[in-house]
mmCIF file of C-alpha atoms and ligand atoms in Angstrom:
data_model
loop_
_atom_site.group_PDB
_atom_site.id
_atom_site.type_symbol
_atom_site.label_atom_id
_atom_site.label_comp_id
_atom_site.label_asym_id
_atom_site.label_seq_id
_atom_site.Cartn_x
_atom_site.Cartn_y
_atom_site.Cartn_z
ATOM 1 C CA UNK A 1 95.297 87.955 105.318
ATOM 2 C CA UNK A 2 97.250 88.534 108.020
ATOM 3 C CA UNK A 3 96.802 87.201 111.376
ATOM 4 C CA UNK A 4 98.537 89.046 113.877
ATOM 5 C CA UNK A 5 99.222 86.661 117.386
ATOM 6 C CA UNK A 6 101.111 88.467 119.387
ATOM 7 C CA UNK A 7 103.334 86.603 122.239
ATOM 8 C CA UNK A 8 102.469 87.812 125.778
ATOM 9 C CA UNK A 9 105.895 89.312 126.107
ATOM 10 C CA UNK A 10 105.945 91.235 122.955
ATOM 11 C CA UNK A 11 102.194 92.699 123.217
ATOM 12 C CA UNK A 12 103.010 96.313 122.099
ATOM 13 C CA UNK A 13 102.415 99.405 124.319
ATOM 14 C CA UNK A 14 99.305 100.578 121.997
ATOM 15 C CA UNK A 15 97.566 97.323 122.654
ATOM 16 C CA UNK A 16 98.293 96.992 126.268
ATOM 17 C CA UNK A 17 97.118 100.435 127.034
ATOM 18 C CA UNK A 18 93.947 100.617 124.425
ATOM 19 C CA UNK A 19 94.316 104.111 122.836
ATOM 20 C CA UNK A 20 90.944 104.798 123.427
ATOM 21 C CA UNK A 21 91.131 104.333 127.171
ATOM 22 C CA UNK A 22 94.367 106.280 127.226
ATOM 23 C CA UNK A 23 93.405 109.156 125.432
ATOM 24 C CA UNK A 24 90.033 109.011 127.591
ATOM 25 C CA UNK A 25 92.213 109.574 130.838
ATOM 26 C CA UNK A 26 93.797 111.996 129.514
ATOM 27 C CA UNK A 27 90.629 114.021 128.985
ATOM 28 C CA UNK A 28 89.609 112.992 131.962
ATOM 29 C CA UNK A 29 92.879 114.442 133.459
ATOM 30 C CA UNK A 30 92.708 117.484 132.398
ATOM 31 C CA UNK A 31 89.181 117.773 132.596
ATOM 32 C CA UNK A 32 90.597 118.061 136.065
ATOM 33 C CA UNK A 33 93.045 120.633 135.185
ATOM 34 C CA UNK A 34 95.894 118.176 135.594
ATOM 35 C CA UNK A 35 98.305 118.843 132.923
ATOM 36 C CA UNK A 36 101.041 117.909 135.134
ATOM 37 C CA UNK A 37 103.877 115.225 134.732
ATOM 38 C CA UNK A 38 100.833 112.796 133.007
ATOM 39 C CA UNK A 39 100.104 115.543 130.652
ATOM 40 C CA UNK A 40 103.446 115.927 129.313
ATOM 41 C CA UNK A 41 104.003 112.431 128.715
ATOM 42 C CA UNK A 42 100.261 111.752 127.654
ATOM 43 C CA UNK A 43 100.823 114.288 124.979
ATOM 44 C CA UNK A 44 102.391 111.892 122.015
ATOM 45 C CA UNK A 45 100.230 108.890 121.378
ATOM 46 C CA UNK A 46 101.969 105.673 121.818
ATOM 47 C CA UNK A 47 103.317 104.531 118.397
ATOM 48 C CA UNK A 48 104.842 101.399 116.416
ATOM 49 C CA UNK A 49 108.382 103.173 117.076
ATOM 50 C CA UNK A 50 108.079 103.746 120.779
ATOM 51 C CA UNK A 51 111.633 103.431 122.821
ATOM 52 C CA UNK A 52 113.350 102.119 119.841
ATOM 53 C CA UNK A 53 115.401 105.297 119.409
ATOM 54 C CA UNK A 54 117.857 106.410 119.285
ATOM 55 C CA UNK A 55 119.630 102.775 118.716
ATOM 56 C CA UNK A 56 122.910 101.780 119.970
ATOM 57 C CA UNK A 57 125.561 102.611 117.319
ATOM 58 C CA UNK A 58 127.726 99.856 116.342
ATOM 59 C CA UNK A 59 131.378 101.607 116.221
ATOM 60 C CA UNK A 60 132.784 99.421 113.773
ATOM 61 C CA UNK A 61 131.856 101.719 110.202
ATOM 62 C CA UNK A 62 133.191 105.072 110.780
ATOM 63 C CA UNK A 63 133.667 108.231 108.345
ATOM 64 C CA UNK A 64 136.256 110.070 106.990
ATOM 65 C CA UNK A 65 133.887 113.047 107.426
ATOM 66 C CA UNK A 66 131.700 115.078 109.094
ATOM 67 C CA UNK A 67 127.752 114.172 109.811
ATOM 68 C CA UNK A 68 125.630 115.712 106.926
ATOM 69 C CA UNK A 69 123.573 118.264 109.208
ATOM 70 C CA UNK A 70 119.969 116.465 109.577
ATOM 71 C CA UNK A 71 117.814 119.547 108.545
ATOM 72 C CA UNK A 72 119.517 118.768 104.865
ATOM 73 C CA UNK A 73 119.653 114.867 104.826
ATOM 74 C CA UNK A 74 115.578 115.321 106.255
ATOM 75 C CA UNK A 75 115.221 118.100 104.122
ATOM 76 C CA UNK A 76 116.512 117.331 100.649
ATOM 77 C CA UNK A 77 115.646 114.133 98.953
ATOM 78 C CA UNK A 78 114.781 112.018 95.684
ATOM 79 C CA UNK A 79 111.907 110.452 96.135
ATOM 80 C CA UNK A 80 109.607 110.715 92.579
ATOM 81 C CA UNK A 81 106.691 109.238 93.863
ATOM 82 C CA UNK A 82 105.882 112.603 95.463
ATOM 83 C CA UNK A 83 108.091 115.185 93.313
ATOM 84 C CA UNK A 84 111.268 115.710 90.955
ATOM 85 C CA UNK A 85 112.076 118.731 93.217
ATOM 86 C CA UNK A 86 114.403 117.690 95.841
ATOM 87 C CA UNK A 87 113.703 120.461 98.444
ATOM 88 C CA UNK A 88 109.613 120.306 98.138
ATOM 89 C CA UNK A 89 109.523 116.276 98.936
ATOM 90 C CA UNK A 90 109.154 116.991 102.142
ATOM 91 C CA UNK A 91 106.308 119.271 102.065
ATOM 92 C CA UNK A 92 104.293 116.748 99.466
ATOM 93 C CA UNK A 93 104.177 113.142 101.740
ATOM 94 C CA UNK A 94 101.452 114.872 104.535
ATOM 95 C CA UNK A 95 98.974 112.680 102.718
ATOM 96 C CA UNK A 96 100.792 109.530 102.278
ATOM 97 C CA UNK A 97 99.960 106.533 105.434
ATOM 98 C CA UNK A 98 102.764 104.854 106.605
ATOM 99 C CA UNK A 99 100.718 103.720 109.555
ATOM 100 C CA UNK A 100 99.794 100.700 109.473
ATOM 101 C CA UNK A 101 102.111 98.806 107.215
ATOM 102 C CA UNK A 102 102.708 95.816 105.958
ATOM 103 C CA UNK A 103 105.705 93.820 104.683
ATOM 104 C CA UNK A 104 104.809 90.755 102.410
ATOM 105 C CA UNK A 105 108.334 88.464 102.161
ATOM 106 C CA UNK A 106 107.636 85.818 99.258
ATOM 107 C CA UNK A 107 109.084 83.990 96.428
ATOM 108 C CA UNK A 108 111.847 81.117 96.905
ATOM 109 C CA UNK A 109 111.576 80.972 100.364
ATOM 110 C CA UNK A 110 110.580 78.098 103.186
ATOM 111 C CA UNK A 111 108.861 80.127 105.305
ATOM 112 C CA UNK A 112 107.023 83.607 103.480
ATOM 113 C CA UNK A 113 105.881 85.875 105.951
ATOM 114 C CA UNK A 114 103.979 88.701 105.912
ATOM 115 C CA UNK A 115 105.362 91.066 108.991
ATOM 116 C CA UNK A 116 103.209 93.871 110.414
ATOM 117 C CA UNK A 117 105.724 96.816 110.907
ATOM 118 C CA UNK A 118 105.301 97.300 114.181
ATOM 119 C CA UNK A 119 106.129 93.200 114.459
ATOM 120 C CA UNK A 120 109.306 93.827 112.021
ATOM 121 C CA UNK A 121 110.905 96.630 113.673
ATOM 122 C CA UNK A 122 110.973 94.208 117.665
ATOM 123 C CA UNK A 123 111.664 91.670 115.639
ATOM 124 C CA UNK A 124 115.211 92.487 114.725
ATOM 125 C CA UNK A 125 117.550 94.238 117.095
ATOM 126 C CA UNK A 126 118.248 97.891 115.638
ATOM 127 C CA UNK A 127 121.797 99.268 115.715
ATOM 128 C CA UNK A 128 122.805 102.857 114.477
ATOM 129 C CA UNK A 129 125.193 102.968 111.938
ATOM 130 C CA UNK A 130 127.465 106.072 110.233
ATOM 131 C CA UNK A 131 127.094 105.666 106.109
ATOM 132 C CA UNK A 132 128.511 107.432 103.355
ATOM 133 C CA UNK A 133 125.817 107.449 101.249
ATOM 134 C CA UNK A 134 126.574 108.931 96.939
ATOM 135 C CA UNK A 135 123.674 109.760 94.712
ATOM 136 C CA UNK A 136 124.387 108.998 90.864
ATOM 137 C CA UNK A 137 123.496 112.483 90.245
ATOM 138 C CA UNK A 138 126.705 113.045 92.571
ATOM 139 C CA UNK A 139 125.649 114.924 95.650
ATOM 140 C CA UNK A 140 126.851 113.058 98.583
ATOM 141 C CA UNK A 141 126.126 113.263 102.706
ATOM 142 C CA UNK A 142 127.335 110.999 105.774
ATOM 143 C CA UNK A 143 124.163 110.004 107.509
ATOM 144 C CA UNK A 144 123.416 107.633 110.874
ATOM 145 C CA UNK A 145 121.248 105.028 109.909
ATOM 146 C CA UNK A 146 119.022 102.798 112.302
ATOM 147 C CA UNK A 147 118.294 99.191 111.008
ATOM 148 C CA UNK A 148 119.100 95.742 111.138
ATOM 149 C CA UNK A 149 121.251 94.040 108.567
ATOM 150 C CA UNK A 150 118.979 92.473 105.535
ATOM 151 C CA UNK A 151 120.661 88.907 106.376
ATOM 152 C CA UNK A 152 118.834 88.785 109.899
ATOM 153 C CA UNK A 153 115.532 88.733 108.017
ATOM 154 C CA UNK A 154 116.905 86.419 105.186
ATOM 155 C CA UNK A 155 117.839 84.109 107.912
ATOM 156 C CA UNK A 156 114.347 84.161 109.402
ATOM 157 C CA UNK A 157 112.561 83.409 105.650
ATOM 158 C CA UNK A 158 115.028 80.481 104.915
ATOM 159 C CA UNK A 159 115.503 81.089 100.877
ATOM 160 C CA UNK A 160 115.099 77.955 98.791
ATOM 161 C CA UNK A 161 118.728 76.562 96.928
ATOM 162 C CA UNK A 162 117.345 78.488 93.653
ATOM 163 C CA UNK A 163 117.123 81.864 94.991
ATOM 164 C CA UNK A 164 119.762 84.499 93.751
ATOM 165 C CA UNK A 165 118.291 87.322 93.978
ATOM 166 C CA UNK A 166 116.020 89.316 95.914
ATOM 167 C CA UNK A 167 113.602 92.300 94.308
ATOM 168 C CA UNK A 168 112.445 95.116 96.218
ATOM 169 C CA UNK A 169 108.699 96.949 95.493
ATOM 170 C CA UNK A 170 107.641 100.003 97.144
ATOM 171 C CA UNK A 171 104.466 101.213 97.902
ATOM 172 C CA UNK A 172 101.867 102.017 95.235
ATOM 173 C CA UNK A 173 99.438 104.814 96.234
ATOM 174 C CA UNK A 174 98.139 107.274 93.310
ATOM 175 C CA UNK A 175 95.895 109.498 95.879
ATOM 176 C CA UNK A 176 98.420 109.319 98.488
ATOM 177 C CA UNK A 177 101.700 110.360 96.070
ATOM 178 C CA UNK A 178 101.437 112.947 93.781
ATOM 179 C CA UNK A 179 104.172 112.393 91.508
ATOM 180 C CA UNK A 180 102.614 109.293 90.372
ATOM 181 C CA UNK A 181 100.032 110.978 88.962
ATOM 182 C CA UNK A 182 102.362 113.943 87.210
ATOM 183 C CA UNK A 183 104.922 111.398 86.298
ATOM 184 C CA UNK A 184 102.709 108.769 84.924
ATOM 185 C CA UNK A 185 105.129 107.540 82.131
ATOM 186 C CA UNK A 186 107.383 106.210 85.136
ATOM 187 C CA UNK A 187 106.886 102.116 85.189
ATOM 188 C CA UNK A 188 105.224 102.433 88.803
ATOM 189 C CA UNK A 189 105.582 101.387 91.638
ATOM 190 C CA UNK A 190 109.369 101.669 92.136
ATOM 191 C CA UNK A 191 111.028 98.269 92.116
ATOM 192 C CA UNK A 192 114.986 97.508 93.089
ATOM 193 C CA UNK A 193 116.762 94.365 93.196
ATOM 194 C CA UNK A 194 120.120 92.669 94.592
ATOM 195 C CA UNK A 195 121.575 89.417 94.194
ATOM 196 C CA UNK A 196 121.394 87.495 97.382
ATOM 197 C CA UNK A 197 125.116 87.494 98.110
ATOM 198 C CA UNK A 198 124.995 91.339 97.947
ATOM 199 C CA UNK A 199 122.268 91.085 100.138
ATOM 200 C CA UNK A 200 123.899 89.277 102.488
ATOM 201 C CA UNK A 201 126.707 91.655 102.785
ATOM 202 C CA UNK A 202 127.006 92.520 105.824
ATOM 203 C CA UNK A 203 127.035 96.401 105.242
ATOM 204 C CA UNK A 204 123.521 95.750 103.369
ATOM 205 C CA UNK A 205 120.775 97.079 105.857
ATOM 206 C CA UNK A 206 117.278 97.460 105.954
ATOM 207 C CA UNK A 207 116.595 101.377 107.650
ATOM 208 C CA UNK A 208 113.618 102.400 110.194
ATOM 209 C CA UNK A 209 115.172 105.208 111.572
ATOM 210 C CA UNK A 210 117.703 108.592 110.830
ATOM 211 C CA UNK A 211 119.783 110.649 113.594
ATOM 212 C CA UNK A 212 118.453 108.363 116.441
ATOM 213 C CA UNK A 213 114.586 108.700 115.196
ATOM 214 C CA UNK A 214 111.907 107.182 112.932
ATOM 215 C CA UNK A 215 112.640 107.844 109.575
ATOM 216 C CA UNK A 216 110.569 110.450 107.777
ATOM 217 C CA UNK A 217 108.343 109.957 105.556
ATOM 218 C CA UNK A 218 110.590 111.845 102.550
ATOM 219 C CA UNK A 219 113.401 109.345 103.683
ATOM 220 C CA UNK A 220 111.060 106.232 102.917
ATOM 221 C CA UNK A 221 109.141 105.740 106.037
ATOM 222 C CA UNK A 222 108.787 102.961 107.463
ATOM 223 C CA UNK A 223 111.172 100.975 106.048
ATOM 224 C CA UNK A 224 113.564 101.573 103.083
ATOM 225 C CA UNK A 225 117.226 99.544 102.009
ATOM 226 C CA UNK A 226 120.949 101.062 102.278
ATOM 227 C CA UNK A 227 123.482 99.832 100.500
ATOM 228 C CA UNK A 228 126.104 102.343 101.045
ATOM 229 C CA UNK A 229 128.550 100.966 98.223
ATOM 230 C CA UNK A 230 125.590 101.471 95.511
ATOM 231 C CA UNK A 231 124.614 104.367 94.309
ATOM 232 C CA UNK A 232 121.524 106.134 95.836
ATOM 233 C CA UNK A 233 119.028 104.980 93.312
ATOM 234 C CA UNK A 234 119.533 101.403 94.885
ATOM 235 C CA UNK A 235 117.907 102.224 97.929
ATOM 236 C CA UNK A 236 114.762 102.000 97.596
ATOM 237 C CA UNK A 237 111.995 103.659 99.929
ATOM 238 C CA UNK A 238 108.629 102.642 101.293
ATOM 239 C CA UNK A 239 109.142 98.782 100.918
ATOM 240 C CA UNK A 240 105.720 96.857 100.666
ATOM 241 C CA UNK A 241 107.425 93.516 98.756
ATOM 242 C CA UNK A 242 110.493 91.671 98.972
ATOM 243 C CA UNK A 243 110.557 88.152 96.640
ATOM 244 C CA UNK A 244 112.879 85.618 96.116
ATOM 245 C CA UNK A 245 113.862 84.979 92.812
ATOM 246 C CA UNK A 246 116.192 82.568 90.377
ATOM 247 C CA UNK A 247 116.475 84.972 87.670
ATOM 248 C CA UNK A 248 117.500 88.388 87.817
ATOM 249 C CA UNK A 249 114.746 91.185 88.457
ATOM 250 C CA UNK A 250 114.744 94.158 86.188
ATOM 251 C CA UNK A 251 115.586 97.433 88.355
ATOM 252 C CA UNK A 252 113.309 100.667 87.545
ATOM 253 C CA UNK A 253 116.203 103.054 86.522
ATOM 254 C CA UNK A 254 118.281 100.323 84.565
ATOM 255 C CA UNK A 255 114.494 99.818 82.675
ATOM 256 C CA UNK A 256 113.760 103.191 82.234
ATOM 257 C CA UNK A 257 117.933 104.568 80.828
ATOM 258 C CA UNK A 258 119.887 100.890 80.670
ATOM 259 C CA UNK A 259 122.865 103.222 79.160
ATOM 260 C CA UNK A 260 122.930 105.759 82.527
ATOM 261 C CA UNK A 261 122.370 103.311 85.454
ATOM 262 C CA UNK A 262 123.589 99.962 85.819
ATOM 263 C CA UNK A 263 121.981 97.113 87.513
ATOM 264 C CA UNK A 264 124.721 97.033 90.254
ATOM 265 C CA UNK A 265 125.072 100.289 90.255
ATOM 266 C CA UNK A 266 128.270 99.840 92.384
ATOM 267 C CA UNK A 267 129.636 103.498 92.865
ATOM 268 C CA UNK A 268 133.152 103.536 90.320
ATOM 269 C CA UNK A 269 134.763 107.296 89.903
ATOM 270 C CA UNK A 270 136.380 105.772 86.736
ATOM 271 C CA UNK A 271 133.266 105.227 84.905
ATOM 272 C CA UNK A 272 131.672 108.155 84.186
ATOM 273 C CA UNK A 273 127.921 109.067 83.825
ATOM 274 C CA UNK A 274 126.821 109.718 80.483
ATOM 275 C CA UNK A 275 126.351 113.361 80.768
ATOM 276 C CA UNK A 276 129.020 113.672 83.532
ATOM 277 C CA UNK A 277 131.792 112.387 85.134
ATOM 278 C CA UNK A 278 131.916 110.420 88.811
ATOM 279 C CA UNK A 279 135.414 111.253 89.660
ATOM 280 C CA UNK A 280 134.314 113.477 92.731
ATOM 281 C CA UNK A 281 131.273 114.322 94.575
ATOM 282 C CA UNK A 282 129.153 117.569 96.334
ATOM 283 C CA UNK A 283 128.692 117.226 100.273
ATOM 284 C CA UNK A 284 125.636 118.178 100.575
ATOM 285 C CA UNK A 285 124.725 121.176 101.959
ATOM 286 C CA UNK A 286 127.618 123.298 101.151
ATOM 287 C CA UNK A 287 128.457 121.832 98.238
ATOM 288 C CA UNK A 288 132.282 120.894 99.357
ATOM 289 C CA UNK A 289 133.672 119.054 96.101
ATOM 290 C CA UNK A 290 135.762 115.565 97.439
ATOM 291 C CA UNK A 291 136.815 112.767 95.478
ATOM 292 C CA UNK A 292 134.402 110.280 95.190
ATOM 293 C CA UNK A 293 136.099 106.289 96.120
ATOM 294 C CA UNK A 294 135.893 102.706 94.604
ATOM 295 C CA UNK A 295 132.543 101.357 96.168
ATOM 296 C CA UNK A 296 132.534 104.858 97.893
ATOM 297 C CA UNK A 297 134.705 103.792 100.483
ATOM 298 C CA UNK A 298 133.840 100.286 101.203
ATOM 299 C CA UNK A 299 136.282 98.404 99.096
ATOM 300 C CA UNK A 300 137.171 95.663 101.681
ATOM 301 C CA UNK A 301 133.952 94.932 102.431
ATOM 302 C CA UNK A 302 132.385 94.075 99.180
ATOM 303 C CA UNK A 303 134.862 93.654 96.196
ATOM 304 C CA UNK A 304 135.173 90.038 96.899
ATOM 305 C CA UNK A 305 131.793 89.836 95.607
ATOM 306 C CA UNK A 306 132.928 91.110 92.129
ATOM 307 C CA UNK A 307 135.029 90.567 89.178
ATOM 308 C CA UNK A 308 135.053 94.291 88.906
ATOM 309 C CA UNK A 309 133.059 93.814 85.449
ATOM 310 C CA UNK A 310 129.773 94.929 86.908
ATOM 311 C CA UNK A 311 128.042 98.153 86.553
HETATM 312 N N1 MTE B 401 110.671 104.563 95.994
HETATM 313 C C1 MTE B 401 111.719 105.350 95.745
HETATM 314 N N2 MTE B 401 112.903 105.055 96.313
HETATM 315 C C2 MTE B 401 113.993 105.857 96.057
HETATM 316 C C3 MTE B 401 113.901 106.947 95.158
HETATM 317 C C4 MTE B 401 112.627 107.226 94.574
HETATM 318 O O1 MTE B 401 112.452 108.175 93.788
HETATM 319 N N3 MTE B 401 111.569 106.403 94.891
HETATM 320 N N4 MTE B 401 115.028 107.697 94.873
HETATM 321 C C5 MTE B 401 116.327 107.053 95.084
HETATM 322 C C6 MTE B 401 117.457 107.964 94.956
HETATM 323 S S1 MTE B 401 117.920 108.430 93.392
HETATM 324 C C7 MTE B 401 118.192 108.363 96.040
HETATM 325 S S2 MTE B 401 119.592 109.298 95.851
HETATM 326 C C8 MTE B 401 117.759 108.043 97.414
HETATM 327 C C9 MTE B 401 117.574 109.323 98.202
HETATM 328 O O2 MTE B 401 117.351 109.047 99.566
HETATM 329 P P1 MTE B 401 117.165 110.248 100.614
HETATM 330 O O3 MTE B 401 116.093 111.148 100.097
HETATM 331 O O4 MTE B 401 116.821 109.600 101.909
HETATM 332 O O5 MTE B 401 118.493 110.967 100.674
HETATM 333 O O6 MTE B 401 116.530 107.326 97.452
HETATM 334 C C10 MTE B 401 116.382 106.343 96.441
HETATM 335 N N5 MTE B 401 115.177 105.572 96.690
HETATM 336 MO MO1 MO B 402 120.032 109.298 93.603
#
């Protein structure tokens, strides 16, 4: 169960202004045929993501290309849970609640938690940040993320000396997800793992919002991991559960085809797929073919963690 106590500085908008109340005056309003200045801003209801975005962008990641355009990187996604067809996602989540949400942190750690998101997202300062981001299928777009590094929250849960690895569950919603119901053979509900060091990385971040708003639901509303030297199929969407662990977790797409993604998952252009090679990738949404880098790009930042024998 989770007991919410709120400090007195941190009482959100929704609860300081009762919704009921607010949306009262507003009928009230224009009951009076004021629709003016109050109207306009009266229109939205308060939410858990009010005047977080856009975030401040932290200048120190930059690309070597242009911004994906946001009507494709909003507009064209993997997400199975609702469909295998990448351009209908976003007409299949209407159904799926995102609001409220809840975050349970457990496993090998001192303090487990479970965070309300509208807690989580005040709770750790949000930054923008400019990705590359590769899907093993090898499309490929340059996106600005909102988040806060993984190791903030980490920090906050204190893991035990025998945690090495954390594993990742999203949310698991038959009536709300339609592709769990025409994809039943897939081992739901998605689960994703990293060893602790990767997720300490400092490039390793959990993601709220996209283009300087609250991520959509086809993106993995509310709260989904980047990893932008891993392949897309790391980044899992929709997180309910994060645990600690001492042994490694078994990923859902090294379960399902061991042979066609690797645990790490660490984007190589010398090691091709199966069925095709990883040498270059498709910008997404003109298709522009470029070569696809070691860690796609972020070499310095993470092969120190590896002997290079990991896939
Ligand atoms: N829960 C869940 N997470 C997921 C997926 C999924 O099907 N379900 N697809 C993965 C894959 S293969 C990719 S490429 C990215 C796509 O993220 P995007 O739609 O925001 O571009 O999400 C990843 N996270
Ligand atoms: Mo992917």
């Amino acid at each position: 169960m989770l007991i919410k106590v709120p400090r007195g500085w941190e009482i959100p908008e929704r609860e300081a202004t009762p919704e009921s109340v607010y949306l009262r005056r507003r009928e009230v309003l224009q009951g009076l045929g004021f629709t003016g200045l109050t109207g306009l801003l009266a229109r939205k209801p308060l939410s858990a993501n009010t005047g977080l975005y856009p975030a401040k962008r932290n200048t120190k990641y930059i690309l070597d290309r242009e911004l994906t355009p946001e009507a494709a990187a909003i507009g064209i996604n993997n997400f199975y849970e609702f469909t295998l067809d990448k351009q209908r996602v976003k007409d299949r989540v209407g159904g799926f609640r995102v609001d409220p949400w809840t975050v349970e942190v457990k496993g090998l750690v001192n303090n487990p938690r479970k965070y309300d998101f509208d807690d989580l997202v005040r709770r750790f300062p949000l930054e923008e940040r400019l990705y590359r981001f590769r899907c093993v299928e090898a499309w490929a777009m340059a996106v600005p993320w909102t988040g806060f590094p993984i190791s903030a929250l980490i920090k906050e849960v204190d893991p035990k000396p025998k945690a090495k690895f954390i594993r990742m569950v999203t949310a698991y919603r038959p009536r709300e997800m339609p592709g769990i119901r025409s994809q039943p053979h897939y081992p739901w509900p998605y689960f994703e793992a990293l060893r602790l060091d990767e997720a300490m990385n400092e490039l390793s971040l959990f993601v709220t919002g996209i283009y300087g708003k609250p991520l959509p639901k086809q993106n993995g509303a509310p709260i989904r991991l980047i990893t932008p030297w891993k392949y897309g199929l790391k980044s899992i969407k929709s997180i309910v559960k994060i645990e600690f662990t001492a042994k490694r977790p078994p990923t859902l797409w090294n379960e399902v085809a061991g042979m066609e993604y690797g645990w790490y998952s660490n984007v190589n252009p010398a090691k091709p797929h199966p069925r095709w090679s990883q040498a270059r990738e498709k910008l997404i949404p003109h298709m522009t073919l470029v070569p696809t880098l070691p860690y796609n790009g972020y070499e310095e930042f993470v092969a120190g963690m590896y002997t290079g024998e990991e896939f």
